[in-house]
mmCIF file of C-alpha atoms and ligand atoms in Angstrom:
data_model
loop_
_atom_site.group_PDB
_atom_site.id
_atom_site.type_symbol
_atom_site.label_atom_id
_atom_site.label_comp_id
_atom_site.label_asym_id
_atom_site.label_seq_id
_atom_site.Cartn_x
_atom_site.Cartn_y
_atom_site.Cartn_z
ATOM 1 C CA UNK K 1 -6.503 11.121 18.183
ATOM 2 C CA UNK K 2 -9.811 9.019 17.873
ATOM 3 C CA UNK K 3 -9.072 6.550 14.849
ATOM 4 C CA UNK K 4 -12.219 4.567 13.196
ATOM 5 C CA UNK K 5 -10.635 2.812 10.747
ATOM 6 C CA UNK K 6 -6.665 1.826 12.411
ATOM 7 C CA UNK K 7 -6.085 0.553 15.527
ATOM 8 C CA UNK K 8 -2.352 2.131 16.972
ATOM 9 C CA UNK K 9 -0.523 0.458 19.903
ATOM 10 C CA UNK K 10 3.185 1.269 21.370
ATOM 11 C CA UNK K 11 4.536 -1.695 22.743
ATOM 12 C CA UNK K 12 7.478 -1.701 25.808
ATOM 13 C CA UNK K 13 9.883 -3.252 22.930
ATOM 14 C CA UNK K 14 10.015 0.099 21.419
ATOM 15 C CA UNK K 15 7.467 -0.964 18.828
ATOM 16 C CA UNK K 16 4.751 0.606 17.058
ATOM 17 C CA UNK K 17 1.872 -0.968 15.994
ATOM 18 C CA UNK K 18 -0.524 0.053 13.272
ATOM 19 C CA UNK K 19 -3.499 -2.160 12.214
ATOM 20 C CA UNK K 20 -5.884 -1.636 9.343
ATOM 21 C CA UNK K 21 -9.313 -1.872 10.591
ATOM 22 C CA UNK K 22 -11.705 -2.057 7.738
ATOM 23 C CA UNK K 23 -12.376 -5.605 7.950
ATOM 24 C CA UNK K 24 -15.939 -5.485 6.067
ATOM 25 C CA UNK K 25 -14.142 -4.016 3.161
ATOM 26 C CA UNK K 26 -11.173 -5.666 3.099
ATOM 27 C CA UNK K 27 -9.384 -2.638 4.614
ATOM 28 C CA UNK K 28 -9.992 -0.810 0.977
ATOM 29 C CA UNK K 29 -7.504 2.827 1.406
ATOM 30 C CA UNK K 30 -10.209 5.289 1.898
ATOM 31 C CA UNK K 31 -9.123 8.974 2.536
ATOM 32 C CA UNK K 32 -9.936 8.904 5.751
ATOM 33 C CA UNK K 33 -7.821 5.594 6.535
ATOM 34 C CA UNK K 34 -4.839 7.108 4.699
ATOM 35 C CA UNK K 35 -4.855 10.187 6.969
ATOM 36 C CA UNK K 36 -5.219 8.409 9.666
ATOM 37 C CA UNK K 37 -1.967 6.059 9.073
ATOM 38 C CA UNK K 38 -0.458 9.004 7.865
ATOM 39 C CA UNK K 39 -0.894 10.487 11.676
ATOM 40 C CA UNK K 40 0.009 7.570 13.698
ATOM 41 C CA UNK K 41 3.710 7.406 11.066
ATOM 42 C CA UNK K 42 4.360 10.594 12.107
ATOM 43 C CA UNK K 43 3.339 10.350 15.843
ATOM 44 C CA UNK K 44 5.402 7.507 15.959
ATOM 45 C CA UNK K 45 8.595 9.534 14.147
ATOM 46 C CA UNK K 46 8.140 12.250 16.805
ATOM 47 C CA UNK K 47 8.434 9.281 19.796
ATOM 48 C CA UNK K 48 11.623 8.672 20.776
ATOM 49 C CA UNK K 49 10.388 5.666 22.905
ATOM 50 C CA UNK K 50 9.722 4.121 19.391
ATOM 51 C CA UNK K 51 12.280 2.464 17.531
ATOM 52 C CA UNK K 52 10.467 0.312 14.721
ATOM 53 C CA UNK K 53 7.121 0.573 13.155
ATOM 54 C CA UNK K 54 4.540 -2.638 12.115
ATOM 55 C CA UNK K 55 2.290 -1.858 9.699
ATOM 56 C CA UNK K 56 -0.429 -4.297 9.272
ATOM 57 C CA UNK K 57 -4.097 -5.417 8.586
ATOM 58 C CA UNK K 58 -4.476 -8.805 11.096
ATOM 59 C CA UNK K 59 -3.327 -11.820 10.281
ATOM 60 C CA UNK K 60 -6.623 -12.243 7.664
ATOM 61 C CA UNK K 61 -5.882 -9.233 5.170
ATOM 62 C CA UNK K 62 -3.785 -6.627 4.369
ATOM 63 C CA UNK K 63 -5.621 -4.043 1.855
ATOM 64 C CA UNK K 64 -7.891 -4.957 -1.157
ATOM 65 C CA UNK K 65 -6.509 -1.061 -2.337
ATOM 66 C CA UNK K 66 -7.652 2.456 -2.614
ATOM 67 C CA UNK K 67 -11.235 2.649 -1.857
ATOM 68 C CA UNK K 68 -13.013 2.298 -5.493
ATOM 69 C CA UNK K 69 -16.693 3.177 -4.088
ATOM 70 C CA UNK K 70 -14.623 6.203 -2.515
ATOM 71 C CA UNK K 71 -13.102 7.134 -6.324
ATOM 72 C CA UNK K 72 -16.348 6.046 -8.523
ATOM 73 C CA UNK K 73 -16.715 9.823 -8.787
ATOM 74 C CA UNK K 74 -13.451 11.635 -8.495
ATOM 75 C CA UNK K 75 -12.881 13.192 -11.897
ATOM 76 C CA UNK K 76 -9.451 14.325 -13.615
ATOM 77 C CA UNK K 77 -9.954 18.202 -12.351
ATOM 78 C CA UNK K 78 -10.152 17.607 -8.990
ATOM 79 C CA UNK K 79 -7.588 14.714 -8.223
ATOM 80 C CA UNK K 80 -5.090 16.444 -10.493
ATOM 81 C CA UNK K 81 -6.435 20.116 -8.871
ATOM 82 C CA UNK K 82 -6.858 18.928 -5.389
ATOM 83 C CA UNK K 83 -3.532 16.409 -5.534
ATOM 84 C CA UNK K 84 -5.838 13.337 -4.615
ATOM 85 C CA UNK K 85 -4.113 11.535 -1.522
ATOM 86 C CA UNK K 86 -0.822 12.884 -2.456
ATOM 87 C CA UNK K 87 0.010 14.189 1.071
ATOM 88 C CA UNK K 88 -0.906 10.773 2.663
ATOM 89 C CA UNK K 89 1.194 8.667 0.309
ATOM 90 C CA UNK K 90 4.268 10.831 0.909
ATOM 91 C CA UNK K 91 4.318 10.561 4.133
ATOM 92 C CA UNK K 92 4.666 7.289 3.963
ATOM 93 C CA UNK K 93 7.327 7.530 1.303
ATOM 94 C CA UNK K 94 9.073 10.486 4.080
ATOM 95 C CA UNK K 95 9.119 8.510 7.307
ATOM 96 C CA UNK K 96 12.158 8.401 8.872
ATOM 97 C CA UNK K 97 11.839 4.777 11.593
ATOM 98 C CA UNK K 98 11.925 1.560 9.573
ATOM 99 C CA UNK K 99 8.111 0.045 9.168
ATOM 100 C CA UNK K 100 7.688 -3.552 8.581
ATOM 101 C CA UNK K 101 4.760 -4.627 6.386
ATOM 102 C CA UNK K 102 2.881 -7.472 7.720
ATOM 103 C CA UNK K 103 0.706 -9.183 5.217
ATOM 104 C CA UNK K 104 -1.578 -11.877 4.878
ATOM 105 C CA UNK K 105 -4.380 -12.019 2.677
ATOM 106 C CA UNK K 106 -4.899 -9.888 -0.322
ATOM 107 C CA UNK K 107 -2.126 -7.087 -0.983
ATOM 108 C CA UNK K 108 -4.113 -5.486 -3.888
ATOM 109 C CA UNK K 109 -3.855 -1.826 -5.511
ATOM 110 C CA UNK K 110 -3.281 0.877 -3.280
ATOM 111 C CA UNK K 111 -2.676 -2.483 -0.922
ATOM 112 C CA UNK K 112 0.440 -3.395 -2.218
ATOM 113 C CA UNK K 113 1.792 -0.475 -3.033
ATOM 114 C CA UNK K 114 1.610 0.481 0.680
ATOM 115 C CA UNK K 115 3.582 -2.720 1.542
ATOM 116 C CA UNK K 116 6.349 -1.509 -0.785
ATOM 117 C CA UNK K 117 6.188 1.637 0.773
ATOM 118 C CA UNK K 118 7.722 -0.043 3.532
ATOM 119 C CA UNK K 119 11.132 -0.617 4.603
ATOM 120 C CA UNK K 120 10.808 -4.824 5.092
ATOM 121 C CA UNK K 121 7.578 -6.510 3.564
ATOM 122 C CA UNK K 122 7.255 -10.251 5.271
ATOM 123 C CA UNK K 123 3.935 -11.861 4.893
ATOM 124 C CA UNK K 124 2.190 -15.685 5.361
ATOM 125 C CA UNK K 125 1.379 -17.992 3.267
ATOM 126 C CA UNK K 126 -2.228 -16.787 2.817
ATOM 127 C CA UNK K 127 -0.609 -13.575 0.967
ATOM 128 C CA UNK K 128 -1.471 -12.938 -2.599
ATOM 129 C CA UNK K 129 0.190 -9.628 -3.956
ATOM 130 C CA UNK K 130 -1.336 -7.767 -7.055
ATOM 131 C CA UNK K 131 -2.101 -4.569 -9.229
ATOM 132 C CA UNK K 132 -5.317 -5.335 -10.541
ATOM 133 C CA UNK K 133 -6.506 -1.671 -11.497
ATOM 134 C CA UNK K 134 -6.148 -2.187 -14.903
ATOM 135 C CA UNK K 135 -9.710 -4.339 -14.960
ATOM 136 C CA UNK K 136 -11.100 -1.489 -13.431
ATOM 137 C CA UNK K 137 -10.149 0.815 -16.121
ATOM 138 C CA UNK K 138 -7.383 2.789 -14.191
ATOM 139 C CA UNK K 139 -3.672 2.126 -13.664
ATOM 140 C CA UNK K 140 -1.582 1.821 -10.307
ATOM 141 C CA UNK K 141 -0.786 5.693 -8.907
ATOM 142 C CA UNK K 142 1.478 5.389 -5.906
ATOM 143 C CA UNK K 143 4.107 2.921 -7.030
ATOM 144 C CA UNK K 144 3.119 -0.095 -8.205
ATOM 145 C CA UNK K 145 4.329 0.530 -11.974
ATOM 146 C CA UNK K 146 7.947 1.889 -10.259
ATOM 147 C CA UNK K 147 8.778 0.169 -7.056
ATOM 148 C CA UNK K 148 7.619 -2.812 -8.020
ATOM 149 C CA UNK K 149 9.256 -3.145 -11.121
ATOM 150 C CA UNK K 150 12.413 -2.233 -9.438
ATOM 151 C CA UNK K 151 11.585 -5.239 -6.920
ATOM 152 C CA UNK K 152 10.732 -8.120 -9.109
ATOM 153 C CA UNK K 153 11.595 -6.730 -12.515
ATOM 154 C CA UNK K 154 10.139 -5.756 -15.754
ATOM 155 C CA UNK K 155 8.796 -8.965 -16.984
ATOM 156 C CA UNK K 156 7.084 -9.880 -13.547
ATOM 157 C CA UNK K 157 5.820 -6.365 -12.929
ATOM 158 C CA UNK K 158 4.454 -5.763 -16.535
ATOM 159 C CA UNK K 159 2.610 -9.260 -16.167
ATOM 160 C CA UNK K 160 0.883 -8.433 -13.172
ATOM 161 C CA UNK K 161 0.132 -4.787 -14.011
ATOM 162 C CA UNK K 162 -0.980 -5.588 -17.240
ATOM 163 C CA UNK K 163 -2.751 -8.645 -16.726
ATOM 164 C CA UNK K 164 -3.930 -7.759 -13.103
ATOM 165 C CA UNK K 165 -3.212 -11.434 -12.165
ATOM 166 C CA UNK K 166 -2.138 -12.200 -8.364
ATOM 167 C CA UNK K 167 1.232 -13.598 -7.017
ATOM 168 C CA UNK K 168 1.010 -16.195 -3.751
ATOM 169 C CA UNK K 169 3.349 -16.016 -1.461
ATOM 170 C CA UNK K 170 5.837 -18.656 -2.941
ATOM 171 C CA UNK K 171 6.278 -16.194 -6.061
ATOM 172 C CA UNK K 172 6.531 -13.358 -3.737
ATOM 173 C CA UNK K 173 9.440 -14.273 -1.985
ATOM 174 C CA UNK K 174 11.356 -16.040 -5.168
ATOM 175 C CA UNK K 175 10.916 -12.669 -7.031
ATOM 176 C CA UNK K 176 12.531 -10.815 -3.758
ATOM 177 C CA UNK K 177 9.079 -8.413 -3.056
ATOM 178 C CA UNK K 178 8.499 -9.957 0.334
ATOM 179 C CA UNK K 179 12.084 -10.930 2.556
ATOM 180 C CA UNK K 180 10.202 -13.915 4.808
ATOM 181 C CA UNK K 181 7.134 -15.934 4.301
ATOM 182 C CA UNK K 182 5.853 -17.445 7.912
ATOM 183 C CA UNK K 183 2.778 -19.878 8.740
ATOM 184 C CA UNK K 184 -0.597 -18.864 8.454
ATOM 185 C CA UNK K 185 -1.686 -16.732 11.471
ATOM 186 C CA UNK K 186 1.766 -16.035 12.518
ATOM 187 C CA UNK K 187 2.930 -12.841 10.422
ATOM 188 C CA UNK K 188 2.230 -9.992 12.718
ATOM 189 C CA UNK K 189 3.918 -11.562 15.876
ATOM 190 C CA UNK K 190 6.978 -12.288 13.671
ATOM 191 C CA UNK K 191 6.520 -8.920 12.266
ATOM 192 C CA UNK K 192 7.208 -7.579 15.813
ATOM 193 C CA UNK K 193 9.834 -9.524 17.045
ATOM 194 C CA UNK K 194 11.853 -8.440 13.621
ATOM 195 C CA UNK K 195 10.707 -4.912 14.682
ATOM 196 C CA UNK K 196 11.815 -5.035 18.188
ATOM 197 C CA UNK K 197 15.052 -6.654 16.603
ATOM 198 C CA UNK K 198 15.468 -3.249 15.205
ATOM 199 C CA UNK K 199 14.548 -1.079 17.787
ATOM 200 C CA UNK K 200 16.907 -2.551 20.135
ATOM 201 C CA UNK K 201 19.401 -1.351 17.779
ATOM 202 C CA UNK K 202 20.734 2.357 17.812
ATOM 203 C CA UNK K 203 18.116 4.767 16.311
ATOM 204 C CA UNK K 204 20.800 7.261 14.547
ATOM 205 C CA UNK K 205 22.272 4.266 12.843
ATOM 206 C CA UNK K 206 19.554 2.632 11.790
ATOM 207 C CA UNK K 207 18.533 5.708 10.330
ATOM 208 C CA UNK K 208 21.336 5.888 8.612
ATOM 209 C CA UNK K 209 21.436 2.780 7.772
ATOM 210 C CA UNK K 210 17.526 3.500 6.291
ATOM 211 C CA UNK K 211 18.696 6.721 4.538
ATOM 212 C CA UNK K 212 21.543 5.082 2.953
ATOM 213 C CA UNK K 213 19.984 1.953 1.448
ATOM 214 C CA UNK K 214 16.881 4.139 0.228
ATOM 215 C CA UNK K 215 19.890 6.553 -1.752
ATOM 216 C CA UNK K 216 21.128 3.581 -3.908
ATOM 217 C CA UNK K 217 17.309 2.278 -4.561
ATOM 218 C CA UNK K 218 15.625 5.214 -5.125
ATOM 219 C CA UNK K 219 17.875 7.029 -7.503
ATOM 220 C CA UNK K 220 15.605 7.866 -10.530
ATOM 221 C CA UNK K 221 12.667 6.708 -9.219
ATOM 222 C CA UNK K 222 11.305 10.187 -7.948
ATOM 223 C CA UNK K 223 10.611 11.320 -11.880
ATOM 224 C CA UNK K 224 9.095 8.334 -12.330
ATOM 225 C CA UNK K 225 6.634 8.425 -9.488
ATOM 226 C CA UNK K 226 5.543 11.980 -10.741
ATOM 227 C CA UNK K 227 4.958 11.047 -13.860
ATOM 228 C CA UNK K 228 3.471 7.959 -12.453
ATOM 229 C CA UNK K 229 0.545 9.547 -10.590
ATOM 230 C CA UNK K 230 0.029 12.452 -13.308
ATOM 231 C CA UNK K 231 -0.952 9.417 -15.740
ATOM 232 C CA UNK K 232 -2.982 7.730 -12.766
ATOM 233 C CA UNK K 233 -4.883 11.731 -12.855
ATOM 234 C CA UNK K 234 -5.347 11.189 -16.428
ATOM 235 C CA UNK K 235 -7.116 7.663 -16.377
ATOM 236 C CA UNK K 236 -10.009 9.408 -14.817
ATOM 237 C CA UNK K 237 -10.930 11.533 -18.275
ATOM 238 C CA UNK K 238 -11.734 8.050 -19.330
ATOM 239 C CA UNK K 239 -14.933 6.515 -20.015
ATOM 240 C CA UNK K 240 -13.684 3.003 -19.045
ATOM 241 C CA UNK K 241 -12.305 4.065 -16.164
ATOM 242 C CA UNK K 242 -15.973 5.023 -14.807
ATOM 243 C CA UNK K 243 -17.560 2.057 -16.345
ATOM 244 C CA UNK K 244 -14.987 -0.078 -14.451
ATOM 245 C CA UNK K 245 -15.664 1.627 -11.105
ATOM 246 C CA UNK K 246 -19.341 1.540 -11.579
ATOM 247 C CA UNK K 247 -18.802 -2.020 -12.595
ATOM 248 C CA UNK K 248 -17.253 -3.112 -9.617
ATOM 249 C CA UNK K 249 -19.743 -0.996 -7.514
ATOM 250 C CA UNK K 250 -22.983 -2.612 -9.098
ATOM 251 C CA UNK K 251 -21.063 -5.852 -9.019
ATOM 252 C CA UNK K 252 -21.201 -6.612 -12.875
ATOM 253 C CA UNK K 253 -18.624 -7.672 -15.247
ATOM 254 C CA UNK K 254 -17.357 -4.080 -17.325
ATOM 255 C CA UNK K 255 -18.188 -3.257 -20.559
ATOM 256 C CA UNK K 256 -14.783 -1.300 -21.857
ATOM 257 C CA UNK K 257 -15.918 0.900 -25.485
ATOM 258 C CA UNK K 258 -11.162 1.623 -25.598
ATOM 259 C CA UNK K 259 -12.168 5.321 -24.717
HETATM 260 N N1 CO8 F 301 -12.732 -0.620 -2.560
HETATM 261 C C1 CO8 F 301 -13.955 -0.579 -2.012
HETATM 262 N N2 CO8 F 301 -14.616 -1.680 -1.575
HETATM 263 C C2 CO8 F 301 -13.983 -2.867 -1.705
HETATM 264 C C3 CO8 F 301 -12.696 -2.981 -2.271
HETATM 265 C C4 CO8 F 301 -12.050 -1.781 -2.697
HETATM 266 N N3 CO8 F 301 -10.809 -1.761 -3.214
HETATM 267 N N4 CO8 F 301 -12.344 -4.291 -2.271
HETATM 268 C C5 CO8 F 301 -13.372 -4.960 -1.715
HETATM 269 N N5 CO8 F 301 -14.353 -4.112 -1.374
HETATM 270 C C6 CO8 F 301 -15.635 -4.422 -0.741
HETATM 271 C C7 CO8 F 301 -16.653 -4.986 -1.743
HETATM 272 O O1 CO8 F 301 -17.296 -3.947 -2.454
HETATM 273 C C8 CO8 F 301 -17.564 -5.743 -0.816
HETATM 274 O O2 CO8 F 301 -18.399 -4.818 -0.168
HETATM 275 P P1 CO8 F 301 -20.016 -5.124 -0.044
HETATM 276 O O3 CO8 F 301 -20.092 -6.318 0.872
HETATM 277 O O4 CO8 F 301 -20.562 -3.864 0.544
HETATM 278 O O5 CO8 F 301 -20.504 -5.426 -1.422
HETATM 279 C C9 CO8 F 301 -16.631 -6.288 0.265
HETATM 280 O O6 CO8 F 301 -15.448 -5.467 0.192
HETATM 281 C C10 CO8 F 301 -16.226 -7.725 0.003
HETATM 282 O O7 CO8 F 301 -15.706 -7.798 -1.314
HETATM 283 P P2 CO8 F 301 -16.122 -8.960 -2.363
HETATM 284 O O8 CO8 F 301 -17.539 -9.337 -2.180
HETATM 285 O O9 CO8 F 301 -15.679 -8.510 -3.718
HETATM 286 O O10 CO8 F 301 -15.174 -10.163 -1.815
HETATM 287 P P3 CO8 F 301 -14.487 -11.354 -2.594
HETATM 288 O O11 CO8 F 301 -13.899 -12.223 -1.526
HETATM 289 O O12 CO8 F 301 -15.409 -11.966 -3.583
HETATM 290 O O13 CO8 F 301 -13.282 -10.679 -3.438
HETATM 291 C C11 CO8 F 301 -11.380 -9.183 -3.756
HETATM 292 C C12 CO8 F 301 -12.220 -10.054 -2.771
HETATM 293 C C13 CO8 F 301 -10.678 -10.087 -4.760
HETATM 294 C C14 CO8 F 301 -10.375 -8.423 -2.923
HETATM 295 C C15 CO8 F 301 -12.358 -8.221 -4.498
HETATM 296 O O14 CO8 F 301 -13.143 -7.529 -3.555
HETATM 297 C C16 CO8 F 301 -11.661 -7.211 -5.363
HETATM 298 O O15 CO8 F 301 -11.282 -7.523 -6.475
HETATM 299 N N6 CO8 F 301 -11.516 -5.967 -4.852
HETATM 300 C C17 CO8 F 301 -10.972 -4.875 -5.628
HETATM 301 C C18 CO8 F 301 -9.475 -4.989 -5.804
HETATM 302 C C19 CO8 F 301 -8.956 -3.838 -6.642
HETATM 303 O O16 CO8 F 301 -9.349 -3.641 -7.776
HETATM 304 N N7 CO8 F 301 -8.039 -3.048 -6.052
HETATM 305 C C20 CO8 F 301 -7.441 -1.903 -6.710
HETATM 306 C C21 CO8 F 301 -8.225 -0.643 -6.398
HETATM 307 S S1 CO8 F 301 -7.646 0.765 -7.326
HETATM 308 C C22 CO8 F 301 -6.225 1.253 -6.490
HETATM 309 O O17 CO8 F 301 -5.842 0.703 -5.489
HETATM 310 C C23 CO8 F 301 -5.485 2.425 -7.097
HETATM 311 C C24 CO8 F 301 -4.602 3.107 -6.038
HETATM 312 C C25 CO8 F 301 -4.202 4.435 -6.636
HETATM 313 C C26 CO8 F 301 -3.572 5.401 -5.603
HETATM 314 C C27 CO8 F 301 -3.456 6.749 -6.255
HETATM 315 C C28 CO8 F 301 -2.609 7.739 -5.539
HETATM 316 C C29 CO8 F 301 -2.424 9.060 -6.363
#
């Protein structure tokens, strides 16, 4: 498959590699992008020659989050209709070979929900983790209200879901979102040799392994994520919502009327 916006690699460790490759905007989740990691996952779930998965954007930035020039216009109908990037975001909720999120930079949105999405998140100490959609008039829609509550807790998450303030890299790992926090420019290689750890380890155990952790974690959560994006649908009847898109598009601070 011809990719424009990831760049995929297999590596003789067993690895896969997956890089973002949207560097002008920050690797912003456009529909496009999300099919496209969406394809490589499952390519790499159908190689047996793969063992582990990386999933990164460089060592500069991870994703600044869903693509808002992308949703400026998406109303309720259509996203709740059309089930707006649902198919992309499950499969990587389904994917059966552990994926290692590599971050450095912003982890924002859509951004870090996709980290969480992954089985280990490590990142550098550049990394800054947030859910900032609430300035733009919307909520988080793929997780960030559920898994990452369930990672750092209530207090944390409703802070930085309600406030859409950023956590470095320090916080990240003291609150338990991110397992290792490496020197600046050094993530993805460490990334891969915690990968290739993995691979060299037996596939039907690890998947097992996988399967088993994700039972005790995710118990509950799947009502939760429904509901989740149905209210995410829903923050597109609102008129703040578009005024904090269009905001952000004309690159002006938004006016919110509470409607
Ligand atoms: N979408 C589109 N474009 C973006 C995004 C984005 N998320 N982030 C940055 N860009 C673009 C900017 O528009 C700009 O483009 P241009 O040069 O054409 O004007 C370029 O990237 C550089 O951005 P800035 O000039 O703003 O760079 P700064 O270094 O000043 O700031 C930030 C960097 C802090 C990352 C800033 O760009 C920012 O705040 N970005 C938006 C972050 C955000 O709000 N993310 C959440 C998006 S909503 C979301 O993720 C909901 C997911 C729901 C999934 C639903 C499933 C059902």
């Amino acid at each position: 498959m011809n990719n424009k916006y990831i760049l995929v690699e297999k590596l003789e460790n067993g690895v896969g590699v997956i890089t973002l490759n949207r560097p002008e905007v920050y690797n912003a989740l456009c529909t496009q992008l999300l099919n496209e990691v969406s394809a490589a996952i499952k390519d790499f779930d159908n190689d047996t020659n793969i063992g582990a998965i990386v999933l990164t954007g460089g060592n500069k930035v991870f994703a600044a989050g869903a693509d808002i020039k992308e949703m400026a216009n998406l109303d309720f109908a259509s996203a709740y209709n059309n089930e707006f990037v649902k198919k992309e975001w499950q499969t990587l909720e389904k994917h059966t070979k552990p994926i290692v999120a590599a971050v450095a930079g912003f982890a924002l949105g859509g951004g870090c929900e996709m980290s969480m999405l992954c089985d280990i998140v490590v990142c550098d100490t550049t990394a800054k983790f947030g859910q900032p959609e609430v300035k733009i008039g919307t909520m988080p829609g793929a997780g960030g209200t559920q898994r990452l509550t369930k990672a750092v807790g209530k207090a944390k998450a409703m802070y930085m879901c309600l406030t859409g303030d950023m956590i470095d890299s320090k916080e990240a790992k003291d609150y338990g979102l991110v397992a290792s926090v490496f020197e600046e420019g050094t993530v993805v290689e460490e990334a891969i040799k915690i990968a290739s750890k993995i691979a060299s380890m037996s596939q039907p155990v690890v998947r097992l392994i996988k399967e088993s952790i994700n039972n005790s974690y995710e118990s509950s959560l799947q009502a939760g994520l429904e509901a989740e994006r149905k209210s995410f649908y829903t923050t597109l009847a609102l008129d703040d919502r578009t005024e904090g898109m269009n905001a952000f598009v004309e690159k002006r601070k938004a006016k919110f009327s509470n409607k």
